[in-house]
């Protein structure tokens, strides 16, 4: 197949899923064309069967706001026509599905559009009055729609009254890239006195509730010598640093900023915290589970589809810092239980969210849509 993929090229989970999917499809012999305003983060180096097409933006004094949606649609038309694309698969609906809809109007019915809904395109931004009507319309107009969890599928149906069938296809990891690789030197440099290592990775947006991560850590560290590693960057980072200073725990909290490689960090971690306010799936938690790290999460969104309470970690209500801390202490003070949970987390990640399995699901879905 000849497949066009559009995604945000930055650090977000939707871009990661789109890029890893494209790479896996290319390895299987499909021709994959990425169309975006910048090279997707994980698309470095020469890869067979993969092509990248940059959307060129023009600025003009009349245009107060950048006109990405029509520029992207134009590029989609150009690539679809000249590369003879069968499918255009867009990740994150705003504005990608709108551009894809426009492109299809120009190209015609032969080009099939598939939209994958990832999260705040449905739960937050898409609900704003400026997007609501157009979102409902373009989602309905896609030839195929997938959502990254049952939760997100249900939310799409209730928020937008979508009648179209939505296929649930979960996020995935490559178990050969995401595994626990011992790294004594790194462990020693972060926790020189054998402290437990607690980790959180995110884009530091309000929905991630990073201050809760710090408060949970603070409670745990009252009873267990531990270090907190915070990976990522975003709007809440300064407030989080200030909170650490206020609490007097700066020497035990490491802000690592954006990291291209999280496996070495996850591999030395004993616990992963994800107390989000909204999380349609939780790719960051899946990556941790694949590296054998038990997860303490909130009960929102797709998180209970990803991890099992009392098996791969624990689940508590949003904002219940004391309970999350209690669960953390329970795991970190009980070695055999921790080992059991760590193994169960890895097993669940590898069995249910394995790249091979999920990429096949996407491939089968493409075939199904093309045959309609
Ligand atoms: O929706 C977002 O906030 C952005 C999006 C992204 O592009 O990073 O994240 C979502 O997509 C990921 C990949 O499917 C999911 O694993 C995340 O749970 C989801 N984030 C939220 O729902 C907050």
mmCIF file of C-alpha atoms and ligand atoms in Angstrom:
data_model
loop_
_atom_site.group_PDB
_atom_site.id
_atom_site.type_symbol
_atom_site.label_atom_id
_atom_site.label_comp_id
_atom_site.label_asym_id
_atom_site.label_seq_id
_atom_site.Cartn_x
_atom_site.Cartn_y
_atom_site.Cartn_z
ATOM 1 C CA UNK A 1 0.000 0.000 0.000
ATOM 2 C CA UNK A 2 0.974 3.628 -0.419
ATOM 3 C CA UNK A 3 0.169 5.407 2.816
ATOM 4 C CA UNK A 4 0.359 9.092 3.717
ATOM 5 C CA UNK A 5 0.730 9.876 7.417
ATOM 6 C CA UNK A 6 0.170 13.287 8.990
ATOM 7 C CA UNK A 7 0.957 13.945 12.640
ATOM 8 C CA UNK A 8 2.423 16.530 14.975
ATOM 9 C CA UNK A 9 6.175 16.118 14.638
ATOM 10 C CA UNK A 10 6.991 17.138 18.200
ATOM 11 C CA UNK A 11 7.325 15.145 21.430
ATOM 12 C CA UNK A 12 3.601 14.291 21.946
ATOM 13 C CA UNK A 13 2.305 10.731 22.147
ATOM 14 C CA UNK A 14 0.257 10.998 18.951
ATOM 15 C CA UNK A 15 3.399 11.878 16.978
ATOM 16 C CA UNK A 16 5.265 8.959 18.536
ATOM 17 C CA UNK A 17 2.486 6.484 17.684
ATOM 18 C CA UNK A 18 2.198 7.831 14.115
ATOM 19 C CA UNK A 19 5.950 7.707 13.512
ATOM 20 C CA UNK A 20 6.481 4.247 14.970
ATOM 21 C CA UNK A 21 3.494 2.975 12.981
ATOM 22 C CA UNK A 22 4.909 4.463 9.771
ATOM 23 C CA UNK A 23 8.321 2.903 10.417
ATOM 24 C CA UNK A 24 6.800 -0.511 11.136
ATOM 25 C CA UNK A 25 4.634 -0.350 7.992
ATOM 26 C CA UNK A 26 7.684 0.590 5.907
ATOM 27 C CA UNK A 27 9.578 -2.426 7.261
ATOM 28 C CA UNK A 28 6.636 -4.566 6.147
ATOM 29 C CA UNK A 29 7.102 -3.257 2.602
ATOM 30 C CA UNK A 30 4.516 -0.483 2.417
ATOM 31 C CA UNK A 31 5.513 2.903 1.017
ATOM 32 C CA UNK A 32 5.015 5.556 3.702
ATOM 33 C CA UNK A 33 4.897 9.323 3.092
ATOM 34 C CA UNK A 34 5.005 11.606 6.128
ATOM 35 C CA UNK A 35 3.427 15.024 5.564
ATOM 36 C CA UNK A 36 3.994 17.620 8.275
ATOM 37 C CA UNK A 37 5.526 21.030 9.013
ATOM 38 C CA UNK A 38 8.721 19.470 10.397
ATOM 39 C CA UNK A 39 10.456 16.103 10.388
ATOM 40 C CA UNK A 40 8.811 13.862 13.035
ATOM 41 C CA UNK A 41 11.087 13.531 16.001
ATOM 42 C CA UNK A 42 11.750 9.793 15.712
ATOM 43 C CA UNK A 43 12.246 9.800 11.955
ATOM 44 C CA UNK A 44 15.955 10.426 11.849
ATOM 45 C CA UNK A 45 18.363 8.865 9.367
ATOM 46 C CA UNK A 46 17.659 7.059 6.099
ATOM 47 C CA UNK A 47 14.871 4.540 6.261
ATOM 48 C CA UNK A 48 13.857 2.394 3.338
ATOM 49 C CA UNK A 49 10.315 3.022 1.996
ATOM 50 C CA UNK A 50 9.924 6.224 4.030
ATOM 51 C CA UNK A 51 9.579 9.696 2.525
ATOM 52 C CA UNK A 52 9.100 13.050 4.167
ATOM 53 C CA UNK A 53 7.206 15.984 2.627
ATOM 54 C CA UNK A 54 7.399 19.321 4.387
ATOM 55 C CA UNK A 55 4.439 21.696 4.408
ATOM 56 C CA UNK A 56 5.747 25.094 3.331
ATOM 57 C CA UNK A 57 4.215 28.053 5.082
ATOM 58 C CA UNK A 58 4.083 31.561 3.626
ATOM 59 C CA UNK A 59 3.697 34.637 5.715
ATOM 60 C CA UNK A 60 1.917 37.713 4.400
ATOM 61 C CA UNK A 61 1.058 40.919 6.278
ATOM 62 C CA UNK A 62 -2.672 40.289 5.829
ATOM 63 C CA UNK A 63 -2.507 36.884 7.519
ATOM 64 C CA UNK A 64 -2.593 37.608 11.197
ATOM 65 C CA UNK A 65 -2.695 33.863 11.998
ATOM 66 C CA UNK A 66 -0.647 31.152 10.240
ATOM 67 C CA UNK A 67 -2.782 29.310 7.669
ATOM 68 C CA UNK A 68 -1.562 25.778 8.301
ATOM 69 C CA UNK A 69 -4.839 23.964 7.519
ATOM 70 C CA UNK A 70 -5.066 24.955 3.818
ATOM 71 C CA UNK A 71 -1.279 24.710 3.350
ATOM 72 C CA UNK A 72 -1.378 21.155 4.716
ATOM 73 C CA UNK A 73 -4.382 20.291 2.526
ATOM 74 C CA UNK A 74 -2.488 21.525 -0.548
ATOM 75 C CA UNK A 75 0.548 19.449 0.316
ATOM 76 C CA UNK A 76 -1.685 16.416 0.920
ATOM 77 C CA UNK A 77 -3.183 16.862 -2.564
ATOM 78 C CA UNK A 78 0.246 17.169 -4.145
ATOM 79 C CA UNK A 79 1.615 14.065 -2.413
ATOM 80 C CA UNK A 80 -1.555 11.998 -2.882
ATOM 81 C CA UNK A 81 -1.648 12.802 -6.614
ATOM 82 C CA UNK A 82 1.987 12.347 -7.483
ATOM 83 C CA UNK A 83 2.748 9.442 -5.181
ATOM 84 C CA UNK A 84 -0.624 7.799 -5.907
ATOM 85 C CA UNK A 85 -1.528 7.329 -2.261
ATOM 86 C CA UNK A 86 -4.179 4.753 -1.368
ATOM 87 C CA UNK A 87 -4.673 6.021 2.163
ATOM 88 C CA UNK A 88 -4.113 9.215 4.082
ATOM 89 C CA UNK A 89 -3.917 8.404 7.795
ATOM 90 C CA UNK A 90 -4.085 11.481 10.024
ATOM 91 C CA UNK A 91 -3.239 11.430 13.718
ATOM 92 C CA UNK A 92 -4.934 13.930 16.058
ATOM 93 C CA UNK A 93 -8.024 15.394 14.412
ATOM 94 C CA UNK A 94 -7.306 19.117 14.773
ATOM 95 C CA UNK A 95 -6.624 20.400 12.164
ATOM 96 C CA UNK A 96 -5.384 17.313 10.312
ATOM 97 C CA UNK A 97 -8.790 15.774 9.577
ATOM 98 C CA UNK A 98 -10.034 19.113 8.244
ATOM 99 C CA UNK A 99 -7.079 19.328 5.838
ATOM 100 C CA UNK A 100 -7.568 15.693 4.810
ATOM 101 C CA UNK A 101 -11.264 16.332 4.129
ATOM 102 C CA UNK A 102 -10.339 19.288 1.893
ATOM 103 C CA UNK A 103 -7.704 17.219 0.103
ATOM 104 C CA UNK A 104 -10.220 14.466 -0.584
ATOM 105 C CA UNK A 105 -12.650 16.970 -2.098
ATOM 106 C CA UNK A 106 -9.951 17.817 -4.630
ATOM 107 C CA UNK A 107 -8.580 14.302 -5.225
ATOM 108 C CA UNK A 108 -11.863 12.388 -5.252
ATOM 109 C CA UNK A 109 -13.301 9.273 -3.605
ATOM 110 C CA UNK A 110 -10.400 6.981 -4.481
ATOM 111 C CA UNK A 111 -8.276 8.427 -1.675
ATOM 112 C CA UNK A 112 -9.348 6.942 1.661
ATOM 113 C CA UNK A 113 -9.027 9.067 4.777
ATOM 114 C CA UNK A 114 -8.456 7.482 8.171
ATOM 115 C CA UNK A 115 -8.458 9.574 11.349
ATOM 116 C CA UNK A 116 -6.949 8.339 14.587
ATOM 117 C CA UNK A 117 -8.276 10.183 17.621
ATOM 118 C CA UNK A 118 -5.699 10.480 20.368
ATOM 119 C CA UNK A 119 -6.971 12.489 23.285
ATOM 120 C CA UNK A 120 -7.481 16.182 23.825
ATOM 121 C CA UNK A 121 -8.646 16.518 20.207
ATOM 122 C CA UNK A 122 -11.814 14.881 21.592
ATOM 123 C CA UNK A 123 -11.798 15.487 25.331
ATOM 124 C CA UNK A 124 -10.707 19.141 25.438
ATOM 125 C CA UNK A 125 -9.787 21.274 22.408
ATOM 126 C CA UNK A 126 -12.296 19.702 20.031
ATOM 127 C CA UNK A 127 -15.128 20.661 22.338
ATOM 128 C CA UNK A 128 -14.414 24.382 22.105
ATOM 129 C CA UNK A 129 -17.212 26.198 20.265
ATOM 130 C CA UNK A 130 -14.764 27.252 17.546
ATOM 131 C CA UNK A 131 -14.120 23.584 16.644
ATOM 132 C CA UNK A 132 -17.179 21.573 17.730
ATOM 133 C CA UNK A 133 -19.245 21.649 14.525
ATOM 134 C CA UNK A 134 -16.403 21.239 12.090
ATOM 135 C CA UNK A 135 -14.948 18.381 14.149
ATOM 136 C CA UNK A 136 -18.200 16.432 14.145
ATOM 137 C CA UNK A 137 -18.524 16.964 10.404
ATOM 138 C CA UNK A 138 -14.999 15.929 9.382
ATOM 139 C CA UNK A 139 -14.883 12.929 11.719
ATOM 140 C CA UNK A 140 -18.118 11.672 10.131
ATOM 141 C CA UNK A 141 -16.625 12.300 6.679
ATOM 142 C CA UNK A 142 -13.512 10.182 7.314
ATOM 143 C CA UNK A 143 -13.652 6.776 5.621
ATOM 144 C CA UNK A 144 -12.327 5.184 8.801
ATOM 145 C CA UNK A 145 -11.973 6.362 12.393
ATOM 146 C CA UNK A 146 -9.921 4.767 15.145
ATOM 147 C CA UNK A 147 -9.584 5.704 18.814
ATOM 148 C CA UNK A 148 -6.752 4.739 21.145
ATOM 149 C CA UNK A 149 -9.070 3.358 23.857
ATOM 150 C CA UNK A 150 -12.649 2.269 24.484
ATOM 151 C CA UNK A 151 -12.944 5.304 26.739
ATOM 152 C CA UNK A 152 -12.032 7.639 23.861
ATOM 153 C CA UNK A 153 -14.408 5.884 21.483
ATOM 154 C CA UNK A 154 -17.286 6.332 23.948
ATOM 155 C CA UNK A 155 -16.322 9.962 24.584
ATOM 156 C CA UNK A 156 -16.322 10.671 20.842
ATOM 157 C CA UNK A 157 -19.781 9.192 20.493
ATOM 158 C CA UNK A 158 -21.213 11.141 23.432
ATOM 159 C CA UNK A 159 -19.353 14.429 22.885
ATOM 160 C CA UNK A 160 -19.979 14.660 19.139
ATOM 161 C CA UNK A 161 -22.974 12.314 18.631
ATOM 162 C CA UNK A 162 -20.934 10.440 16.051
ATOM 163 C CA UNK A 163 -22.843 7.587 14.442
ATOM 164 C CA UNK A 164 -19.950 6.273 12.426
ATOM 165 C CA UNK A 165 -18.308 3.034 13.556
ATOM 166 C CA UNK A 166 -15.108 3.741 15.502
ATOM 167 C CA UNK A 167 -12.460 1.038 15.811
ATOM 168 C CA UNK A 168 -10.418 0.852 19.026
ATOM 169 C CA UNK A 169 -6.721 0.330 18.281
ATOM 170 C CA UNK A 170 -4.489 0.750 21.326
ATOM 171 C CA UNK A 171 -1.076 2.393 21.581
ATOM 172 C CA UNK A 172 1.867 0.004 21.300
ATOM 173 C CA UNK A 173 5.536 -0.544 22.127
ATOM 174 C CA UNK A 174 8.289 -2.586 20.536
ATOM 175 C CA UNK A 175 9.253 -5.017 23.342
ATOM 176 C CA UNK A 176 12.719 -5.372 21.854
ATOM 177 C CA UNK A 177 13.376 -1.660 22.285
ATOM 178 C CA UNK A 178 11.448 -1.219 25.521
ATOM 179 C CA UNK A 179 12.877 -3.647 28.069
ATOM 180 C CA UNK A 180 14.696 -3.422 31.354
ATOM 181 C CA UNK A 181 18.399 -3.036 30.602
ATOM 182 C CA UNK A 182 20.448 -2.802 33.766
ATOM 183 C CA UNK A 183 22.569 0.330 34.008
ATOM 184 C CA UNK A 184 24.445 0.356 37.298
ATOM 185 C CA UNK A 185 26.421 3.495 36.485
ATOM 186 C CA UNK A 186 23.274 5.548 35.881
ATOM 187 C CA UNK A 187 21.573 4.090 38.941
ATOM 188 C CA UNK A 188 24.608 4.875 41.058
ATOM 189 C CA UNK A 189 24.799 8.464 39.827
ATOM 190 C CA UNK A 190 21.109 9.151 40.516
ATOM 191 C CA UNK A 191 20.664 7.129 43.681
ATOM 192 C CA UNK A 192 24.162 6.749 45.192
ATOM 193 C CA UNK A 193 22.835 5.527 48.549
ATOM 194 C CA UNK A 194 20.505 2.874 47.198
ATOM 195 C CA UNK A 195 17.469 5.164 47.190
ATOM 196 C CA UNK A 196 14.313 3.998 45.357
ATOM 197 C CA UNK A 197 13.767 5.736 42.030
ATOM 198 C CA UNK A 198 10.340 7.120 41.196
ATOM 199 C CA UNK A 199 9.722 8.452 37.690
ATOM 200 C CA UNK A 200 7.231 10.550 35.766
ATOM 201 C CA UNK A 201 7.421 11.565 32.115
ATOM 202 C CA UNK A 202 5.068 14.053 30.478
ATOM 203 C CA UNK A 203 4.701 17.348 28.669
ATOM 204 C CA UNK A 204 4.026 19.187 31.947
ATOM 205 C CA UNK A 205 0.578 20.363 30.956
ATOM 206 C CA UNK A 206 -2.109 20.981 33.592
ATOM 207 C CA UNK A 207 -3.941 17.740 32.665
ATOM 208 C CA UNK A 208 -0.878 15.736 33.768
ATOM 209 C CA UNK A 209 -1.090 17.053 37.371
ATOM 210 C CA UNK A 210 2.684 17.087 37.854
ATOM 211 C CA UNK A 211 2.315 18.914 41.207
ATOM 212 C CA UNK A 212 0.479 15.774 42.409
ATOM 213 C CA UNK A 213 3.490 13.706 41.336
ATOM 214 C CA UNK A 214 5.706 15.883 43.530
ATOM 215 C CA UNK A 215 3.296 15.686 46.479
ATOM 216 C CA UNK A 216 2.983 11.894 46.199
ATOM 217 C CA UNK A 217 6.772 11.645 46.095
ATOM 218 C CA UNK A 218 7.023 13.922 49.133
ATOM 219 C CA UNK A 219 4.722 11.579 51.117
ATOM 220 C CA UNK A 220 6.629 8.477 50.015
ATOM 221 C CA UNK A 221 10.005 10.042 50.764
ATOM 222 C CA UNK A 222 8.940 10.659 54.384
ATOM 223 C CA UNK A 223 9.096 6.877 54.859
ATOM 224 C CA UNK A 224 11.431 5.599 52.140
ATOM 225 C CA UNK A 225 14.702 7.069 50.947
ATOM 226 C CA UNK A 226 13.919 7.928 47.364
ATOM 227 C CA UNK A 227 14.643 10.115 44.363
ATOM 228 C CA UNK A 228 12.171 11.559 41.869
ATOM 229 C CA UNK A 229 13.044 11.836 38.184
ATOM 230 C CA UNK A 230 10.895 14.143 36.085
ATOM 231 C CA UNK A 231 11.339 13.784 32.335
ATOM 232 C CA UNK A 232 9.873 16.304 29.897
ATOM 233 C CA UNK A 233 9.110 19.949 29.727
ATOM 234 C CA UNK A 234 6.116 22.205 29.336
ATOM 235 C CA UNK A 235 4.028 25.034 30.752
ATOM 236 C CA UNK A 236 3.904 23.762 34.366
ATOM 237 C CA UNK A 237 7.598 23.105 34.767
ATOM 238 C CA UNK A 238 8.534 26.392 36.507
ATOM 239 C CA UNK A 239 5.634 26.036 38.964
ATOM 240 C CA UNK A 240 6.802 22.486 39.725
ATOM 241 C CA UNK A 241 10.362 23.628 40.356
ATOM 242 C CA UNK A 242 9.011 26.328 42.686
ATOM 243 C CA UNK A 243 6.919 23.701 44.514
ATOM 244 C CA UNK A 244 10.025 21.550 45.082
ATOM 245 C CA UNK A 245 11.864 24.577 46.505
ATOM 246 C CA UNK A 246 8.901 25.352 48.766
ATOM 247 C CA UNK A 247 8.846 21.765 50.026
ATOM 248 C CA UNK A 248 12.618 21.738 50.502
ATOM 249 C CA UNK A 249 13.111 18.600 48.394
ATOM 250 C CA UNK A 250 15.184 19.986 45.523
ATOM 251 C CA UNK A 251 18.169 17.724 46.135
ATOM 252 C CA UNK A 252 15.952 14.660 45.736
ATOM 253 C CA UNK A 253 14.147 15.757 42.579
ATOM 254 C CA UNK A 254 15.838 15.763 39.176
ATOM 255 C CA UNK A 255 14.262 17.669 36.294
ATOM 256 C CA UNK A 256 15.817 16.096 33.215
ATOM 257 C CA UNK A 257 13.886 18.052 30.558
ATOM 258 C CA UNK A 258 13.049 16.497 27.183
ATOM 259 C CA UNK A 259 14.889 13.238 26.576
ATOM 260 C CA UNK A 260 14.982 11.346 23.304
ATOM 261 C CA UNK A 261 15.841 8.093 25.116
ATOM 262 C CA UNK A 262 13.677 7.125 28.083
ATOM 263 C CA UNK A 263 14.567 3.427 28.290
ATOM 264 C CA UNK A 264 17.768 3.944 30.343
ATOM 265 C CA UNK A 265 15.790 6.013 32.868
ATOM 266 C CA UNK A 266 12.830 3.636 33.024
ATOM 267 C CA UNK A 267 15.241 0.727 33.388
ATOM 268 C CA UNK A 268 16.507 2.030 36.719
ATOM 269 C CA UNK A 269 13.058 3.089 37.967
ATOM 270 C CA UNK A 270 11.160 1.315 40.757
ATOM 271 C CA UNK A 271 7.832 3.100 40.330
ATOM 272 C CA UNK A 272 6.095 5.202 37.672
ATOM 273 C CA UNK A 273 3.514 7.869 38.590
ATOM 274 C CA UNK A 274 0.780 9.100 36.243
ATOM 275 C CA UNK A 275 -1.941 10.871 38.271
ATOM 276 C CA UNK A 276 -3.493 12.620 35.221
ATOM 277 C CA UNK A 277 -6.725 14.552 35.125
ATOM 278 C CA UNK A 278 -7.368 13.295 31.601
ATOM 279 C CA UNK A 279 -5.549 10.482 29.774
ATOM 280 C CA UNK A 280 -7.067 8.741 26.802
ATOM 281 C CA UNK A 281 -4.534 5.911 26.942
ATOM 282 C CA UNK A 282 -1.224 6.745 28.661
ATOM 283 C CA UNK A 283 1.613 5.805 26.303
ATOM 284 C CA UNK A 284 4.182 6.963 28.878
ATOM 285 C CA UNK A 285 2.822 4.433 31.382
ATOM 286 C CA UNK A 286 2.884 1.663 28.757
ATOM 287 C CA UNK A 287 6.564 2.414 28.089
ATOM 288 C CA UNK A 288 7.244 2.144 31.825
ATOM 289 C CA UNK A 289 5.341 -1.148 32.096
ATOM 290 C CA UNK A 290 7.337 -2.590 29.191
ATOM 291 C CA UNK A 291 10.478 -1.761 31.181
ATOM 292 C CA UNK A 292 9.111 -3.660 34.186
ATOM 293 C CA UNK A 293 8.048 -0.640 36.210
ATOM 294 C CA UNK A 294 4.816 -0.880 38.261
ATOM 295 C CA UNK A 295 2.499 2.077 37.741
ATOM 296 C CA UNK A 296 0.454 4.165 40.165
ATOM 297 C CA UNK A 297 -2.192 5.992 38.169
ATOM 298 C CA UNK A 298 -5.418 7.902 38.452
ATOM 299 C CA UNK A 299 -8.583 6.150 37.344
ATOM 300 C CA UNK A 300 -9.323 8.417 34.400
ATOM 301 C CA UNK A 301 -9.798 7.730 30.704
ATOM 302 C CA UNK A 302 -8.076 4.727 29.201
ATOM 303 C CA UNK A 303 -5.709 4.149 32.134
ATOM 304 C CA UNK A 304 -7.823 1.282 33.571
ATOM 305 C CA UNK A 305 -7.759 -0.372 30.118
ATOM 306 C CA UNK A 306 -3.981 -0.185 30.150
ATOM 307 C CA UNK A 307 -3.114 -1.299 33.623
ATOM 308 C CA UNK A 308 -4.772 -3.572 36.193
ATOM 309 C CA UNK A 309 -5.357 -2.466 39.770
ATOM 310 C CA UNK A 310 -3.549 -4.841 42.142
ATOM 311 C CA UNK A 311 -1.630 -6.602 39.338
ATOM 312 C CA UNK A 312 0.500 -4.196 37.285
ATOM 313 C CA UNK A 313 0.191 -1.316 39.736
ATOM 314 C CA UNK A 314 -2.530 0.563 41.556
ATOM 315 C CA UNK A 315 -5.303 2.935 40.548
ATOM 316 C CA UNK A 316 -6.767 5.718 42.704
ATOM 317 C CA UNK A 317 -9.156 8.644 42.236
ATOM 318 C CA UNK A 318 -7.795 11.873 40.710
ATOM 319 C CA UNK A 319 -6.108 13.986 43.372
ATOM 320 C CA UNK A 320 -6.039 11.272 46.039
ATOM 321 C CA UNK A 321 -2.412 11.913 46.902
ATOM 322 C CA UNK A 322 -2.481 10.056 50.229
ATOM 323 C CA UNK A 323 -3.847 6.881 48.660
ATOM 324 C CA UNK A 324 -1.394 6.957 45.766
ATOM 325 C CA UNK A 325 1.466 7.482 48.234
ATOM 326 C CA UNK A 326 0.194 4.584 50.375
ATOM 327 C CA UNK A 327 0.144 2.305 47.317
ATOM 328 C CA UNK A 328 3.655 3.423 46.432
ATOM 329 C CA UNK A 329 4.959 2.727 49.930
ATOM 330 C CA UNK A 330 3.264 -0.677 49.893
ATOM 331 C CA UNK A 331 5.091 -1.675 46.696
ATOM 332 C CA UNK A 332 8.443 -0.146 47.563
ATOM 333 C CA UNK A 333 8.613 -1.873 50.958
ATOM 334 C CA UNK A 334 7.597 -5.329 49.776
ATOM 335 C CA UNK A 335 10.266 -6.760 47.484
ATOM 336 C CA UNK A 336 8.453 -9.973 46.415
ATOM 337 C CA UNK A 337 5.222 -8.056 45.707
ATOM 338 C CA UNK A 338 7.145 -5.433 43.741
ATOM 339 C CA UNK A 339 8.768 -8.151 41.636
ATOM 340 C CA UNK A 340 5.396 -9.759 40.944
ATOM 341 C CA UNK A 341 3.916 -6.440 39.837
ATOM 342 C CA UNK A 342 6.980 -5.566 37.736
ATOM 343 C CA UNK A 343 6.742 -8.906 35.884
ATOM 344 C CA UNK A 344 2.982 -8.555 35.409
ATOM 345 C CA UNK A 345 3.446 -5.039 34.021
ATOM 346 C CA UNK A 346 6.013 -6.239 31.481
ATOM 347 C CA UNK A 347 3.887 -9.284 30.540
ATOM 348 C CA UNK A 348 0.759 -7.213 29.982
ATOM 349 C CA UNK A 349 2.641 -4.645 27.883
ATOM 350 C CA UNK A 350 4.265 -7.299 25.730
ATOM 351 C CA UNK A 351 1.157 -9.434 25.280
ATOM 352 C CA UNK A 352 -1.583 -6.879 24.688
ATOM 353 C CA UNK A 353 0.227 -3.836 23.375
ATOM 354 C CA UNK A 354 2.928 -5.430 21.263
ATOM 355 C CA UNK A 355 3.942 -3.507 18.130
ATOM 356 C CA UNK A 356 3.505 -6.587 15.893
ATOM 357 C CA UNK A 357 -0.042 -7.175 17.080
ATOM 358 C CA UNK A 358 -1.189 -3.549 16.888
ATOM 359 C CA UNK A 359 0.471 -2.768 13.539
ATOM 360 C CA UNK A 360 -1.325 -5.823 12.103
ATOM 361 C CA UNK A 361 -4.584 -4.377 13.431
ATOM 362 C CA UNK A 362 -3.927 -1.098 11.593
ATOM 363 C CA UNK A 363 -2.937 -2.976 8.429
ATOM 364 C CA UNK A 364 -6.127 -5.077 8.531
ATOM 365 C CA UNK A 365 -8.162 -1.935 9.107
ATOM 366 C CA UNK A 366 -6.568 -0.266 6.044
ATOM 367 C CA UNK A 367 -7.452 -3.326 3.932
ATOM 368 C CA UNK A 368 -11.012 -3.264 5.245
ATOM 369 C CA UNK A 369 -11.447 0.446 4.451
ATOM 370 C CA UNK A 370 -9.893 0.063 0.987
ATOM 371 C CA UNK A 371 -12.244 -2.779 0.144
ATOM 372 C CA UNK A 372 -15.362 -0.724 0.959
HETATM 373 O O1 LIG B 1 -4.245 14.616 23.460
HETATM 374 C C1 LIG B 1 -3.192 15.085 23.891
HETATM 375 O O2 LIG B 1 -3.055 15.676 24.940
HETATM 376 C C2 LIG B 1 -2.002 14.963 23.052
HETATM 377 C C3 LIG B 1 -1.726 13.585 22.652
HETATM 378 C C4 LIG B 1 -0.384 13.720 22.085
HETATM 379 O O3 LIG B 1 -0.298 14.010 20.916
HETATM 380 O O4 LIG B 1 0.577 13.639 22.822
HETATM 381 O O5 LIG B 1 -1.720 12.636 23.731
HETATM 382 C C5 LIG B 1 -2.702 11.659 23.700
HETATM 383 O O6 LIG B 1 -2.273 10.664 22.814
HETATM 384 C C6 LIG B 1 -1.417 9.633 23.301
HETATM 385 C C7 LIG B 1 -1.130 8.674 22.145
HETATM 386 O O7 LIG B 1 -2.294 8.106 21.656
HETATM 387 C C8 LIG B 1 -2.079 8.938 24.487
HETATM 388 O O8 LIG B 1 -1.274 7.878 24.966
HETATM 389 C C9 LIG B 1 -2.285 9.989 25.588
HETATM 390 O O9 LIG B 1 -2.962 9.368 26.657
HETATM 391 C C10 LIG B 1 -3.114 11.142 25.073
HETATM 392 N N1 LIG B 1 -3.097 12.234 26.076
HETATM 393 C C11 LIG B 1 -4.206 12.607 26.712
HETATM 394 O O10 LIG B 1 -5.291 12.080 26.562
HETATM 395 C C12 LIG B 1 -4.033 13.743 27.670
#
